[in-house]
PDB file of C-alpha atoms in Angstrom:
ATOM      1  CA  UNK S   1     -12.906  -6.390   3.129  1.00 78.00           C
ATOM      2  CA  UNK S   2     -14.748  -3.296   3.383  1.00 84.00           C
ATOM      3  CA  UNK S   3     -18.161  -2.328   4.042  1.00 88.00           C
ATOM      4  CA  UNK S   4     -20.532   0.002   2.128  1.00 91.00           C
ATOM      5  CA  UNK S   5     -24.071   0.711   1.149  1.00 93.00           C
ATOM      6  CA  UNK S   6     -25.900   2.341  -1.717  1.00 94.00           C
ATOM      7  CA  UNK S   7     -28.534   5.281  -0.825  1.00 93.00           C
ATOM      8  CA  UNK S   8     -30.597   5.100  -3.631  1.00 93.00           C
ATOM      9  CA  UNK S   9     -33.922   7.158  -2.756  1.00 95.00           C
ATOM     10  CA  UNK S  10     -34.744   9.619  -4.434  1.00 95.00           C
ATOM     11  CA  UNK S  11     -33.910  12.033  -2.164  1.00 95.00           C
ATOM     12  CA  UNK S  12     -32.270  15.239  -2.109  1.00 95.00           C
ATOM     13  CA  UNK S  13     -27.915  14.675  -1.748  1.00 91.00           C
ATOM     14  CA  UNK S  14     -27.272  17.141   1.274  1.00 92.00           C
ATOM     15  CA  UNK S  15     -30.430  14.916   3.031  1.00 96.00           C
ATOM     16  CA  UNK S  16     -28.909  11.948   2.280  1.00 95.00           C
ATOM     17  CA  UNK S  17     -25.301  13.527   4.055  1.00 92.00           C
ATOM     18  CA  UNK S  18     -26.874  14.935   7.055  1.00 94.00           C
ATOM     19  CA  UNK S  19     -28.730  11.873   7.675  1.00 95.00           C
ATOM     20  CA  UNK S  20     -25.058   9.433   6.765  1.00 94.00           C
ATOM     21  CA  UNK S  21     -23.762  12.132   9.644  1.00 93.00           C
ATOM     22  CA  UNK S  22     -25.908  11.608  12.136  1.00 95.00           C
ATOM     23  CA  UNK S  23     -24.877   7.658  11.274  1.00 95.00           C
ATOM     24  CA  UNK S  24     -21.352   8.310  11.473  1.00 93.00           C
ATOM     25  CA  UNK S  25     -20.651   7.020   8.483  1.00 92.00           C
ATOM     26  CA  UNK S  26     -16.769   7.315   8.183  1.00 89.00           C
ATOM     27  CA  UNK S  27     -16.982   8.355   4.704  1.00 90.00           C
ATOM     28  CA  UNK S  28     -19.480   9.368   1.895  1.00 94.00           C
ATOM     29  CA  UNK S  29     -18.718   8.836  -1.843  1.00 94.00           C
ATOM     30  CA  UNK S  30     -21.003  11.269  -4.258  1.00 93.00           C
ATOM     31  CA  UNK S  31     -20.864  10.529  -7.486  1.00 93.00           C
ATOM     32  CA  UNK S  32     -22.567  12.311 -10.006  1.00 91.00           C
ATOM     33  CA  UNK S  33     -22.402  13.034 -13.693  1.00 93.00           C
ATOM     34  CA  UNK S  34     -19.017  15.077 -13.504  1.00 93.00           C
ATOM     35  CA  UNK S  35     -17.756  12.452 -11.498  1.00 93.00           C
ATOM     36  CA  UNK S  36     -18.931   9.363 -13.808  1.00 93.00           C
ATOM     37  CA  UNK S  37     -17.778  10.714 -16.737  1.00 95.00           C
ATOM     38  CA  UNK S  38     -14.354  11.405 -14.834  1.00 94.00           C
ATOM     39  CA  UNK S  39     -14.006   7.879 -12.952  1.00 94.00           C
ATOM     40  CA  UNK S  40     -13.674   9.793  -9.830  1.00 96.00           C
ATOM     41  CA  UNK S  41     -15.935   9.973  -6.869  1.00 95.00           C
ATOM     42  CA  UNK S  42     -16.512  13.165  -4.329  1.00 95.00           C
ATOM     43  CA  UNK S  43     -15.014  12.451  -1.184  1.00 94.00           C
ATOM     44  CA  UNK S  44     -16.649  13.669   2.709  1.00 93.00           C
ATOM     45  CA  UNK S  45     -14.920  12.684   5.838  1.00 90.00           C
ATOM     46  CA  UNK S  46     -16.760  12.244   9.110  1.00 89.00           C
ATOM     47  CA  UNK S  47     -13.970  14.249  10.222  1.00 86.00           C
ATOM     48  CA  UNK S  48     -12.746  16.653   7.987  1.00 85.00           C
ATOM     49  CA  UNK S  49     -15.800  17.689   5.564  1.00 88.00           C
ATOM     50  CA  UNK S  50     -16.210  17.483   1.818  1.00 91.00           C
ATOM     51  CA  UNK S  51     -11.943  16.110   0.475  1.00 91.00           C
ATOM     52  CA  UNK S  52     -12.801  16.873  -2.852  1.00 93.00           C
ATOM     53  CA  UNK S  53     -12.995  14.924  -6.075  1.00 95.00           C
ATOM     54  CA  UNK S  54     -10.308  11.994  -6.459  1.00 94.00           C
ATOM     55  CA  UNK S  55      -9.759   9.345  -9.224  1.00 96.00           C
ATOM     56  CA  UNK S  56     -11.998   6.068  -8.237  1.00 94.00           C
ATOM     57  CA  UNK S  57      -8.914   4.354  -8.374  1.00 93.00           C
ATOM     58  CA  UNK S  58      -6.643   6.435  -5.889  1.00 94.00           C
ATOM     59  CA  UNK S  59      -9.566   6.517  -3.677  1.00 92.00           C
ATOM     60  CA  UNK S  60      -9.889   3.136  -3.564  1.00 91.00           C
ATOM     61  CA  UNK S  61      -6.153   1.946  -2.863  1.00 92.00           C
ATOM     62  CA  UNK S  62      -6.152   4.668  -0.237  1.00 90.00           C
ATOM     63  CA  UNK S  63      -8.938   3.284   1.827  1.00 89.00           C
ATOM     64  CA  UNK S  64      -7.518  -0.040   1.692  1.00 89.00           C
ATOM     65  CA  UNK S  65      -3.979   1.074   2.617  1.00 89.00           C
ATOM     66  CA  UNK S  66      -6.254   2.892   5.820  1.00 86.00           C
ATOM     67  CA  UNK S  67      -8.212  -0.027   6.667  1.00 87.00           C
ATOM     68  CA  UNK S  68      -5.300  -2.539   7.157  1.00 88.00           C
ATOM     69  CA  UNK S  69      -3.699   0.200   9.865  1.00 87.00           C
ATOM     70  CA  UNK S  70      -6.768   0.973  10.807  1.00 84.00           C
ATOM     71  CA  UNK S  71      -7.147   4.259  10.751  1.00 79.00           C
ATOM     72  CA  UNK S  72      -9.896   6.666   9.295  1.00 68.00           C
ATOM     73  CA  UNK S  73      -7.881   9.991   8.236  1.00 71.00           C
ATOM     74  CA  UNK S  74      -7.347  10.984   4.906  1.00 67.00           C
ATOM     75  CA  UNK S  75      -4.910  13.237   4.005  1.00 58.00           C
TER      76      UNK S  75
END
């Protein structure tokens, strides 16, 4: 039930932010090698910046439990 989208150019990551910004995209999931190897993802709020790394998992029940009240903050 949700809606997302893979950047996968090979561009730079704080490009591919700014330009997910200027989409307002309600959140961005990095996920690089620390992050793989951790099965978490790095989490940036539209509103709120960069929420740090969280389990994939955690992350993932979260934004459900948001989209059904429909809501975009994260705590």
């Amino acid at each position: 039930g949700l809606r997302v989208s893979v950047d996968p150019r090979a561009e730079k990551t704080g490009f591919k932010v700014r330009e997910a910004q200027l989409m307002k995209v309600p959140y961005m999931l990095v996920v690089g090698d620390r992050e793989l190897e951790a099965g978490a993802v790095a989490v940036r709020a539209l509103k709120g910046g960069d929420k740090g790394a969280r389990p994939r998992g955690e992350f993932l029940e979260t934004i459900k439990e948001r989209a059904a009240k429909r809501t975009l903050e994260l705590e």
